[in-house]
Amino acid sequence: MSLLRIEDLKVHFPIRRGVVFDRTVGHVYAVDGVSLSIERGTTYGLVGESGCGKTTLGRAVLRLVDITSGAVVHEGRDLASLSDEEMRRERRNLQMVFQDPLGSLNPRQNIGSILMEGLQTHGIGGPTDEEAASMSGRERRAAVLADRRRRVTGALERVGLSAKALTRYPHEFSGGQRQRIGIARALVLEPDLIICDEPVSALDVSIQAQVLNLLEELQGELGLTYLVIAHDLAVVRHVSDTVGVMYLGSLVEEAPSDMLYETPLHPYTRSLMSAVPVPDPKVEDTRERILLAGDLPSPANPPTGCRFHTRCPWRQEELCDTDRPELRPINGDGHRVACHHAERILAGEIHPSEERAARIVHGAAG
Amino acid sequence: MPTTPSAHNPEGSPVPDAESAGTGGTALLGRKAAKIDRLAELMGPRDEGTHGAGIWRTAFSRLRRSPMAITGAIIVAGFVVVALFAPLLAPYAPTAQTWGDEVFPNQNIFVGPRAENWLGLDNLGRDQFSRMVIGARQTLLVGVVATLVGFGVGALLGGTAGAAATLGGRWGRTIDNAIMRVIDMMLALPTLLLAVTVAALIGPSLTTVMLAVGIAQVPIFARLLRGAMISQGNRDYVLAARALGVRKHKIALTHILPNSLGPVIVQSTLTLATAIIDAAALSYLGLGNPDPSFPEWGTMLADAQRFLSSAPQLAVYPALAIIVTALGFTLLGEAMREALDPKLRK
Amino acid sequence: MGSSTPLLAVEELSVVFGGRGSDEVRAVDGVSFTLEEGKVTGLVGESGCGKSVTSLALMGLLPPRGVRVGGSALLNLPEGEVDLLKLSPKRMRDLRGSRLAMIFQDPLSSLNPVVPIGRQVTEILNRHRGMRGSAAEKEAADLLQRVGIPDPERRLKEYPHQLSGGMRQRALIAMAVACRPRVMIADEPTTALDVTIQAQILELLKDLVTEEGTALLMITHDLGVVAGLCDDINVLYAGRAVETAPRAPLFAGPTHPYTVGLLGSIPRLDAPRGEPLTPIRGSVNDNIAWHDGCAFAPRCDHYTLECLEGPPALVHTDDGVHAYRCVNPVRHADVADRAVLESPSVVGDEEESA
């Protein structure tokens, strides 16, 4: 059974207007019907451009934003139906690493207090009940404190920082070190799932690799499960076992990482992939590039039918602008795609039209 | 790739791990040791030193170098010392009309500064210097209590509104709206008019002045704290605390509030200055302490206006004292604002 | 290459902040490169390497006080050569916009929020090309059309916040090319944009360079962008160029350990999955000062005692196009064998004379 299953999740933010009384004049369809499941010990990568709802999805799993409808099932329990207090307790099993390493650390807390907070909140650490029975109150408190210290130092060392960091403040560290602290904060609770929201996009390239390697190592050692959310397809593909591509609030394609790269089926995935720069002039000069026309439509007023049809170079006369495609399995092996014409695109029966794209650069030989 | 694959290199250790130099002789080892020593020497001093400097401490060290802060602090410190030790510093009793037979206001005969009375005598033949010194005490009391009233009530209202708005969901927004409309109404009244109204309601006394001036400051503190809390509430570390499962009231008290207090504390020093001026104004208007045994700068100023043409010095001393004190608090407050401003922090 | 005289020749540019005895910061420390017509020169590096300061120095946009700028930047104009670093502020203002143009990272803060796009474009046409009224408006619409903004007449009346990020960057590029500048400086022009929009903008820049013969200085941290766009590349580290080469040799045979490390740090879309990244350890905070030795040495896997004895010199390879600032360059025959580099007989000797 999968560790986390998301079923038809919807998060709609009301748009309110009004001088005295707030009137709801519409909704931003940030996440609009996403279903996916994450297996224990694997990494699920969610990729998409800004405004596609990937961050909202990650926050909805932790109920940091209000869920409009749908289910988030973790170990047989639907998180969406828990009370606030039950959800608060559940958060020790589901943790999050944030994009901005400095912004996500309280500037007035030192590292020790930042890492301790989760343990205190959830009452983790301390002697077992039998041991505690024979202790006085003071001894017990000392034992709890010592155990929590040990856990905090352990987590810090796992992320490659020394216990000396405990008394320092966030602004005294470099970006990469801060992100390590953010990871340690999540790690110290020993969660089942860590949601990494753009874990490396605020970091320099050389530091990015350090953090990505660290995440991988921790997964190997502790058997962690990750939901990695990022805009960078190369990063997501590098760390993930399964990749889901989001566009305007819904999942357009999902496949095992290698398969997605080998045979991207959805037109959006294809264009996205062709837009990612590769640090190799030979590849850059020879590959085919499909430049999409225009911008992302507003999520407050999404297009009818397939959300991508307004920019799709493969768009057909039938279905695309009227019926919203379901995410459906294709070819077996866990490849799912939400496109009416996926088979015909794969078979090469439909070609991208030059008029609908801003430009198509055909791969020049040599 | 040239580097060791998947080597996990913590950022903290800049010196490469000594790899197993099995083949090399002592020369090689010595060379390696030398290069590591040399690197350590070149990088040496940077890792020691600064140990857990919090934001307040760095702000304080910046304050110490600001001439504005130093000037302000000296004035404020001088004022506080005078106020605290007033009975010891005042050479005479402030109410004793010891030299009553030397001053005749109706004949325009006043006594200016002289050896025994440094600032001369007032219209009733009392020692002006002693009255100024004792008056400092009253002024400090009014300023501090009024600011505390404003700060306390304002922070309570603003803090509740801010916490409700950021963490309370739908209900919270309603509470926030209700509180803020009340605050808006208070803000719409001119400060002095509000103070006059309060003073008129409960009669002239020192308490009236303190309450009136304090209440007038409430909306400023409330709005300031609420705004700061809402902007802090949208920061990622608050989200991180929620993701950690920290209880909402604890988030509000231990995360949002401490980070929002900076501007409020700066405002309170500035408010001290305006409170002193407002209190003087109210006393001047005759709403202050009617008891002449407690001289107060504002009352003194009010009393002196009758003799402005013949003895302007009687008005100048308290006026100067009010201006300088207010300036001191303002300078200190502005310097603190600068020191705490994150934009100026590197 | 190298046959024609360069449009802009930057020699030993240095920018020092601070001074008066207090902590001096050498943001740029002797950077040299040239810009040629119809070519793209890239400055690549991470935060703090001095790439943005370089562009500001060339545009004369550094604050007038507390900064010392050294070196020269000779711009080849039809009326003769001028040194950008020594021009009067007034002359510089005339050059900016007409001969030199700059595109910034954040299009929203580079546009005036309360003035319609059209007015902002026509203002430039008015100031530098003396165009007025309907002629200027028509030209502005043409410009927007050229940079790929659909329905330009309507867009001209809109305010910056009404445009999307990609559109704003296009509008900014339209303003930059309004006077057909000879030299264009783009400072991280696509960092704030999504990948698909980034691809559009890069394509647009490429077209401008090939069609107009503009010389483009591309400043970025993204080696992928560089690989697709730049002809010549300078890799900067801590204010100095550590490696300079045309793009093919640079990517085929990176020589400086920093360049090698950067390339090893980037997850590649086309690499087989499971291939681990090889990051550079530490962070820029670990640097040592250039006058003590190689600033990169503390993060380098190849450093030796020679690296810590004064600043390393720029070494040119035999073919003359590839240059690196390193005592122990990575050579591709023996990259995997670090023990070789450690042994004293190999280290340094032949490099030091170079």
mmCIF file with all atom_site columns, C-alpha atoms in Angstrom, chain B residues 1-7 9-17 19 23 27-28 31-32 34-36 38-39 42-43 46-47, chain C residues 260 264 276-279 281-283 285-288 292 297-298 300-306 308 330 335 338 342-344 347:
data_model
loop_
_atom_site.group_PDB
_atom_site.id
_atom_site.type_symbol
_atom_site.label_atom_id
_atom_site.label_alt_id
_atom_site.label_comp_id
_atom_site.label_asym_id
_atom_site.label_entity_id
_atom_site.label_seq_id
_atom_site.pdbx_PDB_ins_code
_atom_site.Cartn_x
_atom_site.Cartn_y
_atom_site.Cartn_z
_atom_site.occupancy
_atom_site.B_iso_or_equiv
_atom_site.pdbx_formal_charge
_atom_site.auth_seq_id
_atom_site.auth_comp_id
_atom_site.auth_asym_id
_atom_site.auth_atom_id
_atom_site.pdbx_PDB_model_num
ATOM 1  C CA . MET B 1 1   ? 34.642 13.725 -13.446 1.00 0.00 ? 1   MET B CA 1
ATOM 2  C CA . PRO B 1 2   ? 37.737 14.417 -11.456 1.00 0.00 ? 2   PRO B CA 1
ATOM 3  C CA . THR B 1 3   ? 36.403 14.614 -7.934  1.00 0.00 ? 3   THR B CA 1
ATOM 4  C CA . THR B 1 4   ? 35.486 11.633 -5.861  1.00 0.00 ? 4   THR B CA 1
ATOM 5  C CA . PRO B 1 5   ? 31.996 10.580 -6.773  1.00 0.00 ? 5   PRO B CA 1
ATOM 6  C CA . SER B 1 6   ? 29.228 11.029 -4.217  1.00 0.00 ? 6   SER B CA 1
ATOM 7  C CA . ALA B 1 7   ? 31.643 12.239 -1.616  1.00 0.00 ? 7   ALA B CA 1
ATOM 8  C CA . ASN B 1 9   ? 31.306 17.157 1.775   1.00 0.00 ? 9   ASN B CA 1
ATOM 9  C CA . PRO B 1 10  ? 29.866 19.059 4.654   1.00 0.00 ? 10  PRO B CA 1
ATOM 10 C CA . GLU B 1 11  ? 30.326 22.749 4.221   1.00 0.00 ? 11  GLU B CA 1
ATOM 11 C CA . GLY B 1 12  ? 31.809 23.176 7.611   1.00 0.00 ? 12  GLY B CA 1
ATOM 12 C CA . SER B 1 13  ? 35.069 21.447 6.880   1.00 0.00 ? 13  SER B CA 1
ATOM 13 C CA . PRO B 1 14  ? 37.076 23.313 4.314   1.00 0.00 ? 14  PRO B CA 1
ATOM 14 C CA . VAL B 1 15  ? 40.208 21.290 4.759   1.00 0.00 ? 15  VAL B CA 1
ATOM 15 C CA . PRO B 1 16  ? 40.098 18.187 2.586   1.00 0.00 ? 16  PRO B CA 1
ATOM 16 C CA . ASP B 1 17  ? 40.166 14.913 4.378   1.00 0.00 ? 17  ASP B CA 1
ATOM 17 C CA . GLU B 1 19  ? 43.348 10.632 1.887   1.00 0.00 ? 19  GLU B CA 1
ATOM 18 C CA . THR B 1 23  ? 52.587 4.926  -1.469  1.00 0.00 ? 23  THR B CA 1
ATOM 19 C CA . ALA B 1 27  ? 58.516 13.820 2.031   1.00 0.00 ? 27  ALA B CA 1
ATOM 20 C CA . LEU B 1 28  ? 55.090 13.498 0.501   1.00 0.00 ? 28  LEU B CA 1
ATOM 21 C CA . ARG B 1 31  ? 54.400 18.273 1.992   1.00 0.00 ? 31  ARG B CA 1
ATOM 22 C CA . LYS B 1 32  ? 50.781 17.443 2.477   1.00 0.00 ? 32  LYS B CA 1
ATOM 23 C CA . ALA B 1 34  ? 52.562 21.723 5.104   1.00 0.00 ? 34  ALA B CA 1
ATOM 24 C CA . LYS B 1 35  ? 49.908 22.585 2.570   1.00 0.00 ? 35  LYS B CA 1
ATOM 25 C CA . ILE B 1 36  ? 47.083 21.845 4.988   1.00 0.00 ? 36  ILE B CA 1
ATOM 26 C CA . ARG B 1 38  ? 49.259 26.777 5.177   1.00 0.00 ? 38  ARG B CA 1
ATOM 27 C CA . LEU B 1 39  ? 45.608 26.686 4.158   1.00 0.00 ? 39  LEU B CA 1
ATOM 28 C CA . LEU B 1 42  ? 45.285 31.580 5.501   1.00 0.00 ? 42  LEU B CA 1
ATOM 29 C CA . MET B 1 43  ? 41.707 30.759 6.453   1.00 0.00 ? 43  MET B CA 1
ATOM 30 C CA . ARG B 1 46  ? 37.479 33.597 10.361  1.00 0.00 ? 46  ARG B CA 1
ATOM 31 C CA . ASP B 1 47  ? 35.845 30.679 12.145  1.00 0.00 ? 47  ASP B CA 1
ATOM 32 C CA . VAL C 2 260 ? 34.800 21.201 -13.625 1.00 0.00 ? 260 VAL C CA 1
ATOM 33 C CA . GLY C 2 264 ? 29.605 18.284 -12.094 1.00 0.00 ? 264 GLY C CA 1
ATOM 34 C CA . PRO C 2 276 ? 25.590 11.034 -8.738  1.00 0.00 ? 276 PRO C CA 1
ATOM 35 C CA . LEU C 2 277 ? 26.401 14.728 -8.731  1.00 0.00 ? 277 LEU C CA 1
ATOM 36 C CA . THR C 2 278 ? 29.894 15.770 -7.770  1.00 0.00 ? 278 THR C CA 1
ATOM 37 C CA . PRO C 2 279 ? 29.459 19.002 -5.855  1.00 0.00 ? 279 PRO C CA 1
ATOM 38 C CA . ARG C 2 281 ? 32.542 21.393 -1.157  1.00 0.00 ? 281 ARG C CA 1
ATOM 39 C CA . GLY C 2 282 ? 32.160 24.377 1.116   1.00 0.00 ? 282 GLY C CA 1
ATOM 40 C CA . SER C 2 283 ? 30.801 27.746 0.107   1.00 0.00 ? 283 SER C CA 1
ATOM 41 C CA . ASN C 2 285 ? 32.614 32.030 2.570   1.00 0.00 ? 285 ASN C CA 1
ATOM 42 C CA . ASP C 2 286 ? 35.580 29.665 2.689   1.00 0.00 ? 286 ASP C CA 1
ATOM 43 C CA . ASN C 2 287 ? 37.609 31.659 0.146   1.00 0.00 ? 287 ASN C CA 1
ATOM 44 C CA . ILE C 2 288 ? 41.047 32.994 0.876   1.00 0.00 ? 288 ILE C CA 1
ATOM 45 C CA . ASP C 2 292 ? 47.494 34.920 -0.566  1.00 0.00 ? 292 ASP C CA 1
ATOM 46 C CA . ALA C 2 297 ? 41.975 26.512 -3.019  1.00 0.00 ? 297 ALA C CA 1
ATOM 47 C CA . PRO C 2 298 ? 39.991 25.799 0.173   1.00 0.00 ? 298 PRO C CA 1
ATOM 48 C CA . CYS C 2 300 ? 39.474 22.561 -4.389  1.00 0.00 ? 300 CYS C CA 1
ATOM 49 C CA . ASP C 2 301 ? 40.325 18.866 -4.489  1.00 0.00 ? 301 ASP C CA 1
ATOM 50 C CA . HIS C 2 302 ? 43.521 19.506 -6.389  1.00 0.00 ? 302 HIS C CA 1
ATOM 51 C CA . TYR C 2 303 ? 45.203 22.218 -4.395  1.00 0.00 ? 303 TYR C CA 1
ATOM 52 C CA . THR C 2 304 ? 48.853 22.006 -3.478  1.00 0.00 ? 304 THR C CA 1
ATOM 53 C CA . LEU C 2 305 ? 51.289 24.191 -1.584  1.00 0.00 ? 305 LEU C CA 1
ATOM 54 C CA . GLU C 2 306 ? 51.959 26.110 -4.802  1.00 0.00 ? 306 GLU C CA 1
ATOM 55 C CA . LEU C 2 308 ? 48.846 29.015 -1.598  1.00 0.00 ? 308 LEU C CA 1
ATOM 56 C CA . VAL C 2 330 ? 42.548 19.389 -14.569 1.00 0.00 ? 330 VAL C CA 1
ATOM 57 C CA . VAL C 2 335 ? 41.507 13.485 -14.154 1.00 0.00 ? 335 VAL C CA 1
ATOM 58 C CA . ARG C 2 338 ? 44.255 12.281 -7.905  1.00 0.00 ? 338 ARG C CA 1
ATOM 59 C CA . GLU C 2 342 ? 49.545 14.943 -5.224  1.00 0.00 ? 342 GLU C CA 1
ATOM 60 C CA . SER C 2 343 ? 53.017 13.664 -6.012  1.00 0.00 ? 343 SER C CA 1
ATOM 61 C CA . PRO C 2 344 ? 55.660 16.378 -5.784  1.00 0.00 ? 344 PRO C CA 1
ATOM 62 C CA . VAL C 2 347 ? 53.035 19.291 -9.144  1.00 0.00 ? 347 VAL C CA 1
#
